[in-house]
CSV table of C-alpha atoms in Angstrom, one decimal:
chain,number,residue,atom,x,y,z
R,4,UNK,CA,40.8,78.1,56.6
R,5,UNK,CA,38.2,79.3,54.0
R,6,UNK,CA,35.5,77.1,53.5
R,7,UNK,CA,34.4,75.2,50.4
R,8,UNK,CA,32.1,77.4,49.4
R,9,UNK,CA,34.7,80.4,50.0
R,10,UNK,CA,36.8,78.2,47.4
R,11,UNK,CA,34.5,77.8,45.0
R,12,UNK,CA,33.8,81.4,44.9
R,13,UNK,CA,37.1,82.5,44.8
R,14,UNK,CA,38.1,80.2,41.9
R,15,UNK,CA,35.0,81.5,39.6
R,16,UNK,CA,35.4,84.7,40.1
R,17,UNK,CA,39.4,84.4,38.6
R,18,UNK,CA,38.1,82.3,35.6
R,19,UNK,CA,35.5,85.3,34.7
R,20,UNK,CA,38.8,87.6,34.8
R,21,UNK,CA,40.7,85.3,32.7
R,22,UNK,CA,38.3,85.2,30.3
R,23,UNK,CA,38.1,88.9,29.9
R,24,UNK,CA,41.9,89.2,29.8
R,25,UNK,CA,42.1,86.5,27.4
R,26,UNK,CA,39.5,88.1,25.3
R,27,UNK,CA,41.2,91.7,25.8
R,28,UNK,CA,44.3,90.2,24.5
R,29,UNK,CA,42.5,88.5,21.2
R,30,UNK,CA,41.0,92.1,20.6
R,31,UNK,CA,44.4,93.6,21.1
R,32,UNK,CA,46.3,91.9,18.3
R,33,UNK,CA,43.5,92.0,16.2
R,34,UNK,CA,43.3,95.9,16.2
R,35,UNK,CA,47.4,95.5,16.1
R,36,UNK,CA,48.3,95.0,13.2
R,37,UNK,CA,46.1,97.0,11.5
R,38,UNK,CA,47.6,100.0,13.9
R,39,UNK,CA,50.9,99.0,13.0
R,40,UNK,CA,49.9,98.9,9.2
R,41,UNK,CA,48.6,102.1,9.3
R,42,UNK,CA,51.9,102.9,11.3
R,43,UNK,CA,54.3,101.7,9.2
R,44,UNK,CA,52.0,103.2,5.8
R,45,UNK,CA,52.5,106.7,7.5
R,46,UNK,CA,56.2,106.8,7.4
R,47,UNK,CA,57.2,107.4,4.3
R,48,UNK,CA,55.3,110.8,4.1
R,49,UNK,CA,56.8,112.3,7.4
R,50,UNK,CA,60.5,111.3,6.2
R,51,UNK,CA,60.0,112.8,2.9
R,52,UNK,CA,58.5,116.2,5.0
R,53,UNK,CA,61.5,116.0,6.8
R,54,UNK,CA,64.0,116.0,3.8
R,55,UNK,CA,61.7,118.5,2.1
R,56,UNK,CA,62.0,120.8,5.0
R,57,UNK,CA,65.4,120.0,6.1
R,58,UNK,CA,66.2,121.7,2.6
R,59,UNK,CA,64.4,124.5,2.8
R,60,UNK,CA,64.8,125.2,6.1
R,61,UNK,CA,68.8,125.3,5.6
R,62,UNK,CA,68.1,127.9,2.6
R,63,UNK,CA,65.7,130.8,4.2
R,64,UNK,CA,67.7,129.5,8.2
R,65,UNK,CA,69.9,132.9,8.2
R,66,UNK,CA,67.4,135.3,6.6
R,67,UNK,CA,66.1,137.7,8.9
R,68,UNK,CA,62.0,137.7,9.2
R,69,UNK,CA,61.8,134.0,9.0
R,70,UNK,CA,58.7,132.1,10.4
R,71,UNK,CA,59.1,131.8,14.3
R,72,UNK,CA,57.9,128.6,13.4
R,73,UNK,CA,60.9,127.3,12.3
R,74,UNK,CA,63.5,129.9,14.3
R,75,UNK,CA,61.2,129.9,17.5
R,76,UNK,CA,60.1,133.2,18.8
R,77,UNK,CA,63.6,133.5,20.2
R,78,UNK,CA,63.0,132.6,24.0
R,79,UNK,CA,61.5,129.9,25.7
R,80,UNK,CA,60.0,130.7,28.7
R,81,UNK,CA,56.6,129.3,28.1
R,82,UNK,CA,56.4,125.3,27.0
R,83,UNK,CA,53.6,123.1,26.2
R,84,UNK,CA,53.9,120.0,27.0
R,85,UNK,CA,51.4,117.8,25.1
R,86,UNK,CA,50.7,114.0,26.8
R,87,UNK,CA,49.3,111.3,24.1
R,88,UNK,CA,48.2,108.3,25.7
R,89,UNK,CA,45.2,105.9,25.6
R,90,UNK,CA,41.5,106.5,26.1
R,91,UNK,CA,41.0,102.9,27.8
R,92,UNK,CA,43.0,101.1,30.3
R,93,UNK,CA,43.8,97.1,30.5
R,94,UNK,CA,47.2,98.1,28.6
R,95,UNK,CA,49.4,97.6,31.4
R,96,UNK,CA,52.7,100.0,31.4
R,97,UNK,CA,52.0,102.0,28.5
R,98,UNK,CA,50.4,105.4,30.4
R,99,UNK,CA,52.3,105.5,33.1
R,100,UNK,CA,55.5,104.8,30.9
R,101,UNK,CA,54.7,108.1,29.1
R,102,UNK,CA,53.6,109.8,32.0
R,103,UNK,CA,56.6,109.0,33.5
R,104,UNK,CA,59.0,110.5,30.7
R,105,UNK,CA,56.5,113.3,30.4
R,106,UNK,CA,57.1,113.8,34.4
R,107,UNK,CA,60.7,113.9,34.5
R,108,UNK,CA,60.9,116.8,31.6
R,109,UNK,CA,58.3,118.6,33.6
R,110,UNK,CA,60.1,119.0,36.8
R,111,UNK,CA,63.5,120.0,34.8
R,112,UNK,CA,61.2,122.6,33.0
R,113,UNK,CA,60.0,123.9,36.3
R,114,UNK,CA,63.5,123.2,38.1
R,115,UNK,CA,65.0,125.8,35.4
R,116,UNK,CA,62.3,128.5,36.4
R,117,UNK,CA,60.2,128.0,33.3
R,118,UNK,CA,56.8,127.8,33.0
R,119,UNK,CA,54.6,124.9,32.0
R,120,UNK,CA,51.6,123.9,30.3
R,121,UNK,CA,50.1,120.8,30.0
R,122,UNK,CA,47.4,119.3,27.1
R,123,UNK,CA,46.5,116.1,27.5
R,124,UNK,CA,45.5,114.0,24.5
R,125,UNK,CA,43.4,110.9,25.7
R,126,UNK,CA,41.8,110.4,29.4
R,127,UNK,CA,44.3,108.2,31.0
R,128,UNK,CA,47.0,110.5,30.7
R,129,UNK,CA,45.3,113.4,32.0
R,130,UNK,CA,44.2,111.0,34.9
R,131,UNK,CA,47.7,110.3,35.7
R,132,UNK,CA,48.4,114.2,35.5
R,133,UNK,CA,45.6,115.6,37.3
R,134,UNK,CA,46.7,115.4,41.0
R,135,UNK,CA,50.3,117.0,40.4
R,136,UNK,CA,49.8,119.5,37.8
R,137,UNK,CA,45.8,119.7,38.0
R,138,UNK,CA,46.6,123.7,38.1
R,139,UNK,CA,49.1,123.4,34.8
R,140,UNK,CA,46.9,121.1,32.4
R,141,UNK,CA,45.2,123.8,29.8
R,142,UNK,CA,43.4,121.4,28.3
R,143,UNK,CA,42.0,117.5,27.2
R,144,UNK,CA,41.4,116.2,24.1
R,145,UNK,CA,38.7,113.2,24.2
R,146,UNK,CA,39.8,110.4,21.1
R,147,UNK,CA,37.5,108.0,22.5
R,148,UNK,CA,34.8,108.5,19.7
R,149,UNK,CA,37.6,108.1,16.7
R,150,UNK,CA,37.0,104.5,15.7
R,151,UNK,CA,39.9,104.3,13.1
R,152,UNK,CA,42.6,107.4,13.1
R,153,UNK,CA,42.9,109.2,10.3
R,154,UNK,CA,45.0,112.3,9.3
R,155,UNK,CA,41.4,114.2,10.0
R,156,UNK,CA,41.8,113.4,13.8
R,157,UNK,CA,45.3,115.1,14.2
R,158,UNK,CA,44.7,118.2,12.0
R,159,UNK,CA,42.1,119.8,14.5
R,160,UNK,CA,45.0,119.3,17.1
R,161,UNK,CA,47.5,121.1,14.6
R,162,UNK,CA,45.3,124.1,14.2
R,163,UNK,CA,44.3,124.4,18.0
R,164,UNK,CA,48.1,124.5,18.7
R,165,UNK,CA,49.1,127.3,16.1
R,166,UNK,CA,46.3,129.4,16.7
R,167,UNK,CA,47.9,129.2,21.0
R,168,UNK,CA,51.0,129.9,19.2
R,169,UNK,CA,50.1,132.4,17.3
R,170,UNK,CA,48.0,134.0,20.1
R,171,UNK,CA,51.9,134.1,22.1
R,172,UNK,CA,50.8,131.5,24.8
R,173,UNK,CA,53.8,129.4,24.2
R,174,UNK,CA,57.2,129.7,22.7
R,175,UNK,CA,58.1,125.5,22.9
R,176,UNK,CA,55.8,122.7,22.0
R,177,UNK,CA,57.3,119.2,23.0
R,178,UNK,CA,55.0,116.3,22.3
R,179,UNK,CA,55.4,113.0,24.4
R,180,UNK,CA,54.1,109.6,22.7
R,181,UNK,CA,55.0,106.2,22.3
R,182,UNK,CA,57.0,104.9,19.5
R,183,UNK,CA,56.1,101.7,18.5
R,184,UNK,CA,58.8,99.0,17.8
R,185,UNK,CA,57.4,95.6,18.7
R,186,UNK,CA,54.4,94.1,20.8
R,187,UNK,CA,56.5,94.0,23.8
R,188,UNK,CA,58.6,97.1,23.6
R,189,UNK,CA,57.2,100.5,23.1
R,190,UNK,CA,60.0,103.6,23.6
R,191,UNK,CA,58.6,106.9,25.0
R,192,UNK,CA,59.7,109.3,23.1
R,193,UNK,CA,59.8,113.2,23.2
R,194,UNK,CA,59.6,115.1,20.2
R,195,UNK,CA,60.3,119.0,19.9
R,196,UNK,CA,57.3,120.1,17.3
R,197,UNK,CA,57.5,124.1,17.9
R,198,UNK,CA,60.5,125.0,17.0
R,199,UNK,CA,60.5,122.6,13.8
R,200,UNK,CA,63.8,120.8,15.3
R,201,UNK,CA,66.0,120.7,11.6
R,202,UNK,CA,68.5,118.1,11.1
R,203,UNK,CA,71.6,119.7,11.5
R,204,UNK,CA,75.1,119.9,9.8
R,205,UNK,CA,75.4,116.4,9.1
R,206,UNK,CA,73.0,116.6,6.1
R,207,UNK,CA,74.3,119.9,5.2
R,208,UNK,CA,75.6,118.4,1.8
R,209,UNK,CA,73.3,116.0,0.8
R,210,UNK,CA,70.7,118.4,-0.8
R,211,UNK,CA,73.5,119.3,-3.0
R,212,UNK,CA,75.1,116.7,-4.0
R,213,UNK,CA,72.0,115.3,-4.7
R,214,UNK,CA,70.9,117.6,-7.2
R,215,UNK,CA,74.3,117.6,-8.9
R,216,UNK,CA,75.4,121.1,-7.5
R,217,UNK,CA,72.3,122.2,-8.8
R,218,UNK,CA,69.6,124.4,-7.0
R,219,UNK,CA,65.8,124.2,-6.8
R,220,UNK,CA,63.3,127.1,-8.1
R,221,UNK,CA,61.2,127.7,-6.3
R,222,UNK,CA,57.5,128.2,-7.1
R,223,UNK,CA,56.2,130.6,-5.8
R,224,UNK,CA,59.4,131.3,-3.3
R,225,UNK,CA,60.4,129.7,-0.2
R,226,UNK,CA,59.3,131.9,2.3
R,227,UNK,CA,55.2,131.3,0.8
R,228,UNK,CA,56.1,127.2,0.4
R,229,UNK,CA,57.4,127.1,3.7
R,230,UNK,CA,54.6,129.2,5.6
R,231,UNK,CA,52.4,126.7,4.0
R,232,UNK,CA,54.5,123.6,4.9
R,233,UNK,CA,55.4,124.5,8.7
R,234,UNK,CA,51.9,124.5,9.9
R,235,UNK,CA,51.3,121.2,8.2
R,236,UNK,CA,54.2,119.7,9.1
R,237,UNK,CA,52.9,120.2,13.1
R,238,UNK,CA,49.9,118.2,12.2
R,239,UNK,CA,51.7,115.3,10.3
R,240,UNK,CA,54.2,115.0,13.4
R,241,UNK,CA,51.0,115.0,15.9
R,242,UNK,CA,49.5,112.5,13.4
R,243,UNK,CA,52.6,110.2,13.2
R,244,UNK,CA,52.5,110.4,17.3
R,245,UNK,CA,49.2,109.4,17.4
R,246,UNK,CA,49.8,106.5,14.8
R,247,UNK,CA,53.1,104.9,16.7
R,248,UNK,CA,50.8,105.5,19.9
R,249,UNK,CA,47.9,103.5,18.9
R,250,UNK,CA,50.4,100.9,17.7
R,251,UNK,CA,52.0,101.2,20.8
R,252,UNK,CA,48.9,100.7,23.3
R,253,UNK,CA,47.7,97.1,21.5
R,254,UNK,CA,50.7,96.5,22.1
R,255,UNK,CA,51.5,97.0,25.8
R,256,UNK,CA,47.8,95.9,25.9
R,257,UNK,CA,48.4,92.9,24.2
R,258,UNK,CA,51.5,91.8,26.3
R,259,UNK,CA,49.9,92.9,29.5
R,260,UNK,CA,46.4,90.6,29.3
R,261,UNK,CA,48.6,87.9,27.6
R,262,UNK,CA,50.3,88.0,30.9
R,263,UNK,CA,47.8,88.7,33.4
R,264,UNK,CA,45.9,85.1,31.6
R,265,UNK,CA,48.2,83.4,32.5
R,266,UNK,CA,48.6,84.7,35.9
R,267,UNK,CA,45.0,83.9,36.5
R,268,UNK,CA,45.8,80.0,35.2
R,269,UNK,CA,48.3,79.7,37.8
R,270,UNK,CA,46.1,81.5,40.4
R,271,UNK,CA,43.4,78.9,39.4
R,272,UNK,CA,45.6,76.1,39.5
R,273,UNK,CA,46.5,76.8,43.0
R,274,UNK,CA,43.4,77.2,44.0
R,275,UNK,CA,41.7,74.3,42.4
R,276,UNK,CA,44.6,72.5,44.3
R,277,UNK,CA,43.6,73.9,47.8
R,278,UNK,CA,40.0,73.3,47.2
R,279,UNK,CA,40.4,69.4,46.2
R,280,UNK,CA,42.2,69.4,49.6
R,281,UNK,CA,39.9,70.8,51.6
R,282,UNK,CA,37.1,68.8,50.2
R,283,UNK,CA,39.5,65.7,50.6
R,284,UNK,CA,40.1,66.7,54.4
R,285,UNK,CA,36.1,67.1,55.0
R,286,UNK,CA,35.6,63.4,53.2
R,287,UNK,CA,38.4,61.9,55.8
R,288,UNK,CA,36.9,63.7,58.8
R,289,UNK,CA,33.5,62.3,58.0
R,290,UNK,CA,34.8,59.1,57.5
R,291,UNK,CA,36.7,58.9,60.9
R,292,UNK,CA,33.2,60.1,62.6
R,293,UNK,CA,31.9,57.1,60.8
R,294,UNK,CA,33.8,54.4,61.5
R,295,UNK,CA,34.6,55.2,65.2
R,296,UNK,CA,31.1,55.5,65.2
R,297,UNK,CA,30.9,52.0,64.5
R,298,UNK,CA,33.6,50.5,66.5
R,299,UNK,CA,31.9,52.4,69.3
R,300,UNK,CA,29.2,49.7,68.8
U,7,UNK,CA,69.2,110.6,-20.7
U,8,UNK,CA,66.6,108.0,-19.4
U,9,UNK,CA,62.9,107.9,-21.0
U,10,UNK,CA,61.4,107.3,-17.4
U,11,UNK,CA,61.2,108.9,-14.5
U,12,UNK,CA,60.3,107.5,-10.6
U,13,UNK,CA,56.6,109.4,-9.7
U,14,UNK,CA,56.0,109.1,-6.0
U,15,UNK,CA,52.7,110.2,-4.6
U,16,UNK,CA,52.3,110.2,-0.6
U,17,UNK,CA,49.3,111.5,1.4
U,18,UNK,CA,49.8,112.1,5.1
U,19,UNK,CA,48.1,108.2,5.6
U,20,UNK,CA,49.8,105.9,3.1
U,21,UNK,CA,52.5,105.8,0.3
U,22,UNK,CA,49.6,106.0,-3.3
U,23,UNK,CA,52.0,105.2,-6.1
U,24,UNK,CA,55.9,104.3,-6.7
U,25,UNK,CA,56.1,103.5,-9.8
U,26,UNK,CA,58.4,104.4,-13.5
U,27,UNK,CA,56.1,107.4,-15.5
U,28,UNK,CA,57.2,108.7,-18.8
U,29,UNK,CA,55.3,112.1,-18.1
U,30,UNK,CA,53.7,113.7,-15.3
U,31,UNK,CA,51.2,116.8,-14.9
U,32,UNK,CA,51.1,118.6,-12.1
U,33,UNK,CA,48.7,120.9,-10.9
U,34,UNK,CA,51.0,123.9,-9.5
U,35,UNK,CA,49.7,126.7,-7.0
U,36,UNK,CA,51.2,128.8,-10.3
U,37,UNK,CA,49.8,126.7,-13.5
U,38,UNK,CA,50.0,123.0,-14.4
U,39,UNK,CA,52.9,122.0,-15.4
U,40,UNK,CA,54.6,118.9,-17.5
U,41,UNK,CA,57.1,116.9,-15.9
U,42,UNK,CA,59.6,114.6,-18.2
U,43,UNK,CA,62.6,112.6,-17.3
U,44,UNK,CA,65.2,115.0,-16.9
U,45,UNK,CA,63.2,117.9,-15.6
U,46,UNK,CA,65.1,120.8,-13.6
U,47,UNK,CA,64.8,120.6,-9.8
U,48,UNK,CA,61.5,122.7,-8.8
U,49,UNK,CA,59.7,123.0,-5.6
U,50,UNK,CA,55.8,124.1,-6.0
U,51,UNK,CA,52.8,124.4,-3.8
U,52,UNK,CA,50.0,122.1,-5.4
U,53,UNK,CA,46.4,123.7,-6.3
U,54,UNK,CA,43.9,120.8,-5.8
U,55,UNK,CA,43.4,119.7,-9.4
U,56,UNK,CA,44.3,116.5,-10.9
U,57,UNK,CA,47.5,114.9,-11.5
U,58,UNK,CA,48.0,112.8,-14.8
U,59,UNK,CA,50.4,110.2,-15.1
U,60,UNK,CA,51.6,108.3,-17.9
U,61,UNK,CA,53.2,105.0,-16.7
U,62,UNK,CA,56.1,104.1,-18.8
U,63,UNK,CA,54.4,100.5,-19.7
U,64,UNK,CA,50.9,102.4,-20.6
U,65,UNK,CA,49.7,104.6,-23.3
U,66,UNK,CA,46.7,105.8,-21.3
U,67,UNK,CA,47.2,108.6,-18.4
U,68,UNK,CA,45.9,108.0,-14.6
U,69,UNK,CA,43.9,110.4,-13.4
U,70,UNK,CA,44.4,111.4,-9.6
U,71,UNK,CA,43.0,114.4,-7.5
U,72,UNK,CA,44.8,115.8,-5.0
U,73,UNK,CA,43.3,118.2,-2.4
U,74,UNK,CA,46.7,120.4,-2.8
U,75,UNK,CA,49.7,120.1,-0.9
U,76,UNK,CA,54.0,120.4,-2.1
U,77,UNK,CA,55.7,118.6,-5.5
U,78,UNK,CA,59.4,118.4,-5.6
U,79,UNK,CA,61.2,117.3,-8.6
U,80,UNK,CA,65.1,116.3,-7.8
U,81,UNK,CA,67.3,114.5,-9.9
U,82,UNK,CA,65.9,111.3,-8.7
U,83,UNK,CA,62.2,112.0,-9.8
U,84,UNK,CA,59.1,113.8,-9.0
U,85,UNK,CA,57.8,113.2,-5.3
U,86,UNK,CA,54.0,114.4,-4.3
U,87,UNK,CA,53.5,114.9,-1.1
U,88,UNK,CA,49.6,115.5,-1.4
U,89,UNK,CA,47.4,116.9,1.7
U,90,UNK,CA,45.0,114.3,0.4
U,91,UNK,CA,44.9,112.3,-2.4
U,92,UNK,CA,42.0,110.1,-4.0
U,93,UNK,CA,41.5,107.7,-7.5
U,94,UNK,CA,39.3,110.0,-9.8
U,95,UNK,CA,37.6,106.7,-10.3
U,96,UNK,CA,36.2,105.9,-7.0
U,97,UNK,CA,34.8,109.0,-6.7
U,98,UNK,CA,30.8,109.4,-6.6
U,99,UNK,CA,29.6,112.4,-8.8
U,100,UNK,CA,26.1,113.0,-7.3
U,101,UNK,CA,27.8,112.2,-3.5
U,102,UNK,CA,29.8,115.3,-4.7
U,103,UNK,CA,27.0,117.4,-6.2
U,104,UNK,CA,25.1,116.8,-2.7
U,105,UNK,CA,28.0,118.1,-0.6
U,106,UNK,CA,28.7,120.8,-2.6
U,107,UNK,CA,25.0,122.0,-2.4
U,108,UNK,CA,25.5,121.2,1.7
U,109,UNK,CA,28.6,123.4,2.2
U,110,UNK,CA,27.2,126.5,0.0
U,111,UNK,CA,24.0,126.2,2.5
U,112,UNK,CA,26.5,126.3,5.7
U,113,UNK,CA,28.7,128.6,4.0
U,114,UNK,CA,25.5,131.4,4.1
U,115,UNK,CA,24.6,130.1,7.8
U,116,UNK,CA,28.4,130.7,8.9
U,117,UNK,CA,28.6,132.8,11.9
U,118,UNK,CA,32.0,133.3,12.5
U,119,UNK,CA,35.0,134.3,9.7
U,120,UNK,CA,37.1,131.1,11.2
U,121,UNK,CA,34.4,128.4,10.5
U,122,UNK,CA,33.6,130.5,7.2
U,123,UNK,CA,37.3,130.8,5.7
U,124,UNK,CA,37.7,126.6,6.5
U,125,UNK,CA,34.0,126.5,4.5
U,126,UNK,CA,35.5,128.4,1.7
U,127,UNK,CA,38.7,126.2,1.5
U,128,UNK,CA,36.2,123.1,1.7
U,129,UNK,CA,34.4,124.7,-1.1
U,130,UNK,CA,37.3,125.4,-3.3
U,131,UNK,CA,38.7,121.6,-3.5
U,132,UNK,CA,35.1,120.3,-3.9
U,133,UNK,CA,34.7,122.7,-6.9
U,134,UNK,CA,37.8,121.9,-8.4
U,135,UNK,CA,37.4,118.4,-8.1
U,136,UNK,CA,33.7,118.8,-9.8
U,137,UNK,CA,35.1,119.9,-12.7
U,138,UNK,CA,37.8,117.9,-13.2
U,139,UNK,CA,35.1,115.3,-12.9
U,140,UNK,CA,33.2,117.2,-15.7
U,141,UNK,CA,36.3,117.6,-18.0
C-alpha cells in the first residue's frame, strides 16, 4: 500500500499534466480556426487551377512533345513519396495516421519491385520513418520556424521537387497529408502531384458546353501557358496539403488533450478517493491504539 | 447582352474580389488588354502590372497589382488566378524604393545563376510595381 506521502505525490504530479493538456487544448482551438480559415480561404484558387488545367490539359493531352509533367516521363520506376506531418507532438493520432497510410503505399511500391524515395516534411514524420526506411528518406524539411503558413513556405518545396524531377531522380511524386474535415476527424489522404493526375472523361464536355461550343485563344499558346502553369500548380497542391494539414493537427491535437484532461480528472478522482481512505484508515488505527490504551488502564 | 460581368481575382492564399465589373484591364504576358461583358473566351499569362476594375455600381476604377500569374475569360466572366496579388493602396512607396535598392545590391553580389535569375524575377515585379505606383 503506498503511503500518504506516495498519494500525495502521485495526485500532484497528474494535476500539473492536466493543466498542460488543458492548456494544450485552449492553444489548439485557438490556432484552429484560424488554420481552418486559412484552409477553407485556399480552396477556391486550387479548384479553379484544377478546371483551368483540366481544360488545357485535355487540348495539348494527344500532342506529341508534351510536358512530362503532365504525361509523366512515361515509366515509373522511381517514386517519391513525400510525408507532411507536424513539427510538435501532443496531437494524438494524427502522425502516426499518416504514417500509417504513407506505410502501406510504401511496401506496395516496394512489393511491385519499384524503387522508393522518401522526403519528409515536418520532424515527427520523419521520426516515425527513420527506423524502417532510414536508408530511403532523401531528405527533411524543418517547418518549425514558419509561424503562420503562407504560399511562400510551399513554393521552395515546389521548386526543390522539379529541379529532382528535372534532374530524372524520379518519375512519380505522391504527396501524403491530412485532409481536414472536422476537429475530430481528419482523412489521410494521398495525392498524385507528378504526373498532374487530370480529371478524366467525365468532364470531357463541360469545357464546351460551357463556352457555348466555343474555343479559347490562347495567348501566347498552350504549350508556353501550360509550362508555366504545371510547375505552379505542384506548389499550390503542396500548399493546399500543408494548409488541410495544419488544420488537421489542431485538430487531432485539440481532440487528443481535450481527452487526455479528462482522463487525468478521472485519474485524480480516484486517487484523491484512495488517499482520503488511507488517511481515514491511519486516523482509525491511531484511534484503536488510543483507546485500548486506555482501557488497558 | 448584359452591361456586367462577374471579375474573380484569387491568389494562391485567399479568394480577393467576387464581385459585378462593367470593365476590366488586364495586364497580359502579350499587352494589356480591355475586358467588357461579352468578351470572347481567352486564356493569357499575366505580366505583373496592375489590374483595373470598374465595379458596375462605381464610376472610379480599383487599382490592383498582381505579381503575374493566368486570366481566363469564359462565358461566365473573367477569373484571375494571380501568383500574388496586393491593394495598390496599402502599399508603402519608400518600403518599395528601399527593397528595390536591396535586391540591385544582392543582385551584383550573386554568386550563382540560380539565386541570380530568382533576383532578376524579384527585380522585375518590384520595378513594375514602382511604376505603376508612379503612374
Amino acid at each position: 500500500m503506498a503511503s500518504l506521502k506516495d498519494l500525495k505525490i502521485r495526485i500532484n504530479s497528474v494535476k500539473s499534466t492536466q493543466k498542460i493538456t488543458s492548456a494544450k487544448k485552449m492553444v489548439a482551438a485557438a490556432k484552429l480556426r484560424r488554420a481552418q480559415e486559412a484552409a477553407e480561404a485556399a480552396r477556391p484558387y486550387a479548384e479553379r487551377m484544377e478546371n483551368v488545367l483540366t481544360g488545357l490539359g485535355q487540348a495539348v493531352v494527344d500532342q506529341p512533345g508534351g510536358s512530362p509533367l503532365l504525361i509523366g516521363t512515361g515509366k515509373d520506376d522511381v517514386e517519391l513519396v513525400i510525408v507532411a506531418g507536424s513539427e510538435r507532438g501532443l496531437c494524438g493520432g494524427f502522425n502516426t495516421n499518416i504514417v500509417k497510410a504513407a506505410r502501406v503505399h510504401i511496401v506496395e511500391r516496394l512489393a511491385a519491385g519499384k524503387q522508393v524515395k522518401i522526403l519528409c516534411i515536418g520532424k515527427k514524420t520523419y521520426a516515425l520513418l527513420r527506423r524502417d526506411y532510414g536508408e530511403m528518406i532523401i531528405g527533411q524539411k524543418d517547418m518549425s520556424g514558419v509561424k503562420s503558413l503562407g504560399f511562400a513556405d510551399a513554393q521552395p518545396i515546389a521548386t526543390e521537387l522539379m529541379d529532382m524531377f528535372e534532374r530524372g531522380e524520379f518519375d512519380v511524386a505522391t504527396l501524403f497529408y491530412s485532409k481536414f474535415q472536422s476537429a475530430l476527424t481528419q482523412i489521410p489522404t494521398k495525392q498524385q502531384l507528378i504526373p498532374v493526375p487530370l480529371l478524366s472523361a467525365a468532364n470531357d464536355e463541360e469545357p464546351a458546353d460551357e463556352l457555348g461550343g466555343a474555343s479559347y485563344d490562347y495567348e501566347p499558346d498552350e504549350a508556353s501557358i501550360l509550362e508555366d502553369l504545371l510547375p505552379r500548380n505542384v506548389a499550390v497542391q503542396i500548399y493546399r496539403g500543408l494548409l488541410e494539414n495544419a488544420a488537421s493537427e489542431q485538430g487531432a491535437s485539440m481532440t487528443a488533450m481535450d481527452n487526455a484532461t479528462r482522463n487525468a480528472g478521472e485519474i485524480i478522482d480516484k486517487l484523491t478517493l484512495v488517499y482520503n481512505r488511507t488517511r481515514q484508515a491511519a486516523i482509525t488505527s491511531e484511534l484503536i491504539e488510543i483507546i485500548s490504551g486506555a482501557e488497558a488502564l | 447582352m448584359t452591361d456586367s460581368l462577374k471579375f474573380e481575382l484569387v491568389s494562391p492564399e485567399r479568394l480577393l474580389k467576387d464581385m459585378q465589373a462593367v470593365e476590366v484591364v488586364v495586364p497580359g504576358s502579350e499587352g494589356d488588354f480591355g475586358v467588357l461583358p461579352g468578351h470572347a473566351p481567352v486564356m493569357t499569362a499575366l505580366r505583373p502590372g496592375v489590374v483595373s476594375v470598374t465595379a458596375s455600381d462605381g464610376d472610379t476604377a480599383e487599382r490592383l497589382f498582381v505579381k503575374g500569374g493566368l486570366a481566363q475569360v469564359g462565358v461566365s466572366g473573367l477569373t484571375i488566378l494571380a501568383e500574388e496579388a496586393m491593394d495598390m493602396d496599402g502599399i508603402d512607396a519608400d518600403e518599395l524604393k528601399q527593397k528595390l535598392a536591396d535586391t540591385r545590391e544582392d543582385i551584383e553580389d550573386a554568386e550563382d545563376d540560380v539565386e541570380k535569375a530568382r533576383l532578376i524575377g524579384e527585380l522585375e515585379w518590384m520595378t513594375a510595381l514602382s511604376e505603376a505606383l508612379a503612374a
